[in-house]
Amino acid sequence: MGRGDQGLPPGHRPVDRARPHVLHRLTRFTGAFRLNAAPADQIRLLDLQAIDSKLDQLAHRRRSLPEHAEIEQATADHTALKDLVVAAQAQQGDTARELTKAEQDVEQVRARAARNQQRLDSGAITSPKDLENLQHEIGSLAKRQGDLEEVVLEVMERLENAQTRVTELTARLEHSTVVLAEAESRRDAAFAEIDGEAEKVRRDRETVAAVVPADLLKLYTKLREQQGGVGAARLYQRRCEGCRTEFSITELNAIKAEPADKVVRCENCSRILVRTADSGA
């Protein structure tokens, strides 16, 4: 026990023994960091932070436009329909070729039957056996022609269905093109509105940033990158508005004791802590 502790009741310690611990904790506000800036320049950081937050909000709004999801869905639908149209057109082409082949087969059988019938009618064949064979072949060809004509009718029906499907899918594809174009147009209009507003805000930022001291601006920019877009926060009624930490009276008094031009930082989030008339410090 040191001489300063003599005569104290058990469980107590002198008040001045607590101060080194408190002051050590409070060096996180000031001791490890040395930067001075006029109070007005520090307050300008709040204006700059508000502008940067506005720019961040505009960028987020640009990224989060509902038209993005609409365009993504419309593009997927359009691509799928294009694939369906290509497949339907291929099926239509295959069926059309199949019909051509079936019609050619019918024509070949019809032509052969016509030739045989002409030979039979000419009277040139006198052999009973040859006549019998020729008549039998004519009968077979007639049956063959009937079978092939049924094939032609079946293929024609399938071709008609294929043509109908191509027509329907093509109409849907054309509609999807319009839907996609309209969504892109709405997105581009929203982009133009947001970008126009952002350009005005950027000009305001240039005006404010131009009068902030370079070293203070450099620190603010670094912290903003590290702290999710917020590099400076107001100290409002004992609370850091960056991380919502509330300081004790002792900590507040330590901040208050710092010169007005001393740049202090929040011990919790490391952001620049800007003192104003409402800070209580």
PDB file of C-alpha atoms in Angstrom, residues 171-272:
ATOM      1  CA  ALA A 171     -46.373 -12.771 -81.527  1.00  0.00           C
ATOM      2  CA  ARG A 172     -45.338 -13.424 -77.930  1.00  0.00           C
ATOM      3  CA  LEU A 173     -41.715 -12.678 -78.836  1.00  0.00           C
ATOM      4  CA  GLU A 174     -42.717  -9.375 -80.417  1.00  0.00           C
ATOM      5  CA  HIS A 175     -44.716  -8.494 -77.296  1.00  0.00           C
ATOM      6  CA  SER A 176     -41.763  -9.382 -75.059  1.00  0.00           C
ATOM      7  CA  THR A 177     -39.584  -7.079 -77.172  1.00  0.00           C
ATOM      8  CA  VAL A 178     -41.986  -4.234 -76.463  1.00  0.00           C
ATOM      9  CA  VAL A 179     -42.105  -5.057 -72.733  1.00  0.00           C
ATOM     10  CA  LEU A 180     -38.298  -5.118 -72.546  1.00  0.00           C
ATOM     11  CA  ALA A 181     -37.968  -1.853 -74.477  1.00  0.00           C
ATOM     12  CA  GLU A 182     -40.509  -0.129 -72.216  1.00  0.00           C
ATOM     13  CA  ALA A 183     -38.715  -1.290 -69.062  1.00  0.00           C
ATOM     14  CA  GLU A 184     -35.372  -0.109 -70.448  1.00  0.00           C
ATOM     15  CA  SER A 185     -36.934   3.232 -71.349  1.00  0.00           C
ATOM     16  CA  ARG A 186     -38.279   3.685 -67.810  1.00  0.00           C
ATOM     17  CA  ARG A 187     -34.878   2.733 -66.387  1.00  0.00           C
ATOM     18  CA  ASP A 188     -33.079   5.197 -68.644  1.00  0.00           C
ATOM     19  CA  ALA A 189     -35.502   7.960 -67.656  1.00  0.00           C
ATOM     20  CA  ALA A 190     -34.916   7.192 -63.984  1.00  0.00           C
ATOM     21  CA  PHE A 191     -31.156   7.157 -64.612  1.00  0.00           C
ATOM     22  CA  ALA A 192     -31.366  10.580 -66.234  1.00  0.00           C
ATOM     23  CA  GLU A 193     -33.319  11.990 -63.298  1.00  0.00           C
ATOM     24  CA  ILE A 194     -30.992  10.505 -60.671  1.00  0.00           C
ATOM     25  CA  ASP A 195     -27.831  11.421 -62.577  1.00  0.00           C
ATOM     26  CA  GLY A 196     -29.060  14.994 -63.013  1.00  0.00           C
ATOM     27  CA  GLU A 197     -29.706  15.309 -59.297  1.00  0.00           C
ATOM     28  CA  ALA A 198     -26.362  13.690 -58.474  1.00  0.00           C
ATOM     29  CA  GLU A 199     -24.537  16.139 -60.728  1.00  0.00           C
ATOM     30  CA  LYS A 200     -26.024  19.082 -58.821  1.00  0.00           C
ATOM     31  CA  VAL A 201     -25.082  17.479 -55.499  1.00  0.00           C
ATOM     32  CA  ARG A 202     -21.524  16.856 -56.737  1.00  0.00           C
ATOM     33  CA  ARG A 203     -21.177  20.517 -57.624  1.00  0.00           C
ATOM     34  CA  ASP A 204     -22.299  21.417 -54.101  1.00  0.00           C
ATOM     35  CA  ARG A 205     -19.737  18.978 -52.754  1.00  0.00           C
ATOM     36  CA  GLU A 206     -16.946  20.583 -54.735  1.00  0.00           C
ATOM     37  CA  THR A 207     -17.873  23.958 -53.264  1.00  0.00           C
ATOM     38  CA  VAL A 208     -17.830  22.682 -49.676  1.00  0.00           C
ATOM     39  CA  ALA A 209     -14.755  20.446 -50.061  1.00  0.00           C
ATOM     40  CA  ALA A 210     -12.792  23.331 -51.558  1.00  0.00           C
ATOM     41  CA  VAL A 211     -12.807  25.225 -48.236  1.00  0.00           C
ATOM     42  CA  VAL A 212     -12.023  22.247 -45.972  1.00  0.00           C
ATOM     43  CA  PRO A 213      -8.317  22.052 -45.038  1.00  0.00           C
ATOM     44  CA  ALA A 214      -6.512  19.383 -47.018  1.00  0.00           C
ATOM     45  CA  ASP A 215      -5.316  17.354 -44.012  1.00  0.00           C
ATOM     46  CA  LEU A 216      -8.773  17.344 -42.463  1.00  0.00           C
ATOM     47  CA  LEU A 217     -10.351  16.382 -45.782  1.00  0.00           C
ATOM     48  CA  LYS A 218      -7.824  13.578 -46.240  1.00  0.00           C
ATOM     49  CA  LEU A 219      -8.621  12.135 -42.818  1.00  0.00           C
ATOM     50  CA  TYR A 220     -12.356  12.435 -43.395  1.00  0.00           C
ATOM     51  CA  THR A 221     -12.078  10.680 -46.760  1.00  0.00           C
ATOM     52  CA  LYS A 222     -10.022   7.840 -45.294  1.00  0.00           C
ATOM     53  CA  LEU A 223     -12.443   7.322 -42.416  1.00  0.00           C
ATOM     54  CA  ARG A 224     -15.423   7.458 -44.740  1.00  0.00           C
ATOM     55  CA  GLU A 225     -13.964   4.615 -46.764  1.00  0.00           C
ATOM     56  CA  GLN A 226     -13.274   2.609 -43.610  1.00  0.00           C
ATOM     57  CA  GLN A 227     -16.535   3.323 -41.800  1.00  0.00           C
ATOM     58  CA  GLY A 228     -19.225   2.523 -44.323  1.00  0.00           C
ATOM     59  CA  GLY A 229     -19.526   5.962 -45.886  1.00  0.00           C
ATOM     60  CA  VAL A 230     -19.565   8.030 -42.676  1.00  0.00           C
ATOM     61  CA  GLY A 231     -16.308   9.777 -41.806  1.00  0.00           C
ATOM     62  CA  ALA A 232     -17.576  12.543 -39.523  1.00  0.00           C
ATOM     63  CA  ALA A 233     -20.414  12.550 -37.021  1.00  0.00           C
ATOM     64  CA  ARG A 234     -21.920  15.169 -34.751  1.00  0.00           C
ATOM     65  CA  LEU A 235     -21.544  14.907 -30.998  1.00  0.00           C
ATOM     66  CA  TYR A 236     -25.115  15.550 -29.898  1.00  0.00           C
ATOM     67  CA  GLN A 237     -26.075  15.607 -26.219  1.00  0.00           C
ATOM     68  CA  ARG A 238     -23.344  13.175 -25.148  1.00  0.00           C
ATOM     69  CA  ARG A 239     -23.991  10.827 -28.095  1.00  0.00           C
ATOM     70  CA  CYS A 240     -21.936  10.089 -31.196  1.00  0.00           C
ATOM     71  CA  GLU A 241     -24.388  10.222 -34.065  1.00  0.00           C
ATOM     72  CA  GLY A 242     -22.138   7.938 -36.094  1.00  0.00           C
ATOM     73  CA  CYS A 243     -22.310   4.846 -33.883  1.00  0.00           C
ATOM     74  CA  ARG A 244     -24.863   6.022 -31.255  1.00  0.00           C
ATOM     75  CA  THR A 245     -22.381   5.597 -28.410  1.00  0.00           C
ATOM     76  CA  GLU A 246     -23.323   7.672 -25.368  1.00  0.00           C
ATOM     77  CA  PHE A 247     -20.425   9.093 -23.367  1.00  0.00           C
ATOM     78  CA  SER A 248     -20.216   9.354 -19.607  1.00  0.00           C
ATOM     79  CA  ILE A 249     -20.023  12.728 -17.908  1.00  0.00           C
ATOM     80  CA  THR A 250     -16.332  12.101 -17.254  1.00  0.00           C
ATOM     81  CA  GLU A 251     -15.664  11.339 -20.905  1.00  0.00           C
ATOM     82  CA  LEU A 252     -17.739  14.320 -22.004  1.00  0.00           C
ATOM     83  CA  ASN A 253     -15.795  16.599 -19.691  1.00  0.00           C
ATOM     84  CA  ALA A 254     -12.543  15.263 -21.124  1.00  0.00           C
ATOM     85  CA  ILE A 255     -13.736  16.103 -24.626  1.00  0.00           C
ATOM     86  CA  LYS A 256     -14.936  19.497 -23.431  1.00  0.00           C
ATOM     87  CA  ALA A 257     -11.505  20.186 -21.969  1.00  0.00           C
ATOM     88  CA  GLU A 258      -9.881  19.828 -25.366  1.00  0.00           C
ATOM     89  CA  PRO A 259      -9.230  23.083 -27.297  1.00  0.00           C
ATOM     90  CA  ALA A 260     -11.995  24.064 -29.703  1.00  0.00           C
ATOM     91  CA  ASP A 261      -9.667  23.592 -32.679  1.00  0.00           C
ATOM     92  CA  LYS A 262      -8.603  20.087 -31.606  1.00  0.00           C
ATOM     93  CA  VAL A 263     -10.021  17.401 -33.875  1.00  0.00           C
ATOM     94  CA  VAL A 264     -11.330  14.609 -31.659  1.00  0.00           C
ATOM     95  CA  ARG A 265     -12.544  11.186 -32.667  1.00  0.00           C
ATOM     96  CA  CYS A 266     -15.095   8.798 -31.260  1.00  0.00           C
ATOM     97  CA  GLU A 267     -13.433   6.173 -29.098  1.00  0.00           C
ATOM     98  CA  ASN A 268     -15.906   3.560 -30.324  1.00  0.00           C
ATOM     99  CA  CYS A 269     -16.099   4.045 -34.112  1.00  0.00           C
ATOM    100  CA  SER A 270     -13.020   6.243 -34.715  1.00  0.00           C
ATOM    101  CA  ARG A 271     -15.023   8.758 -36.751  1.00  0.00           C
ATOM    102  CA  ILE A 272     -14.270  12.462 -36.454  1.00  0.00           C
TER     103      ILE A 272
END
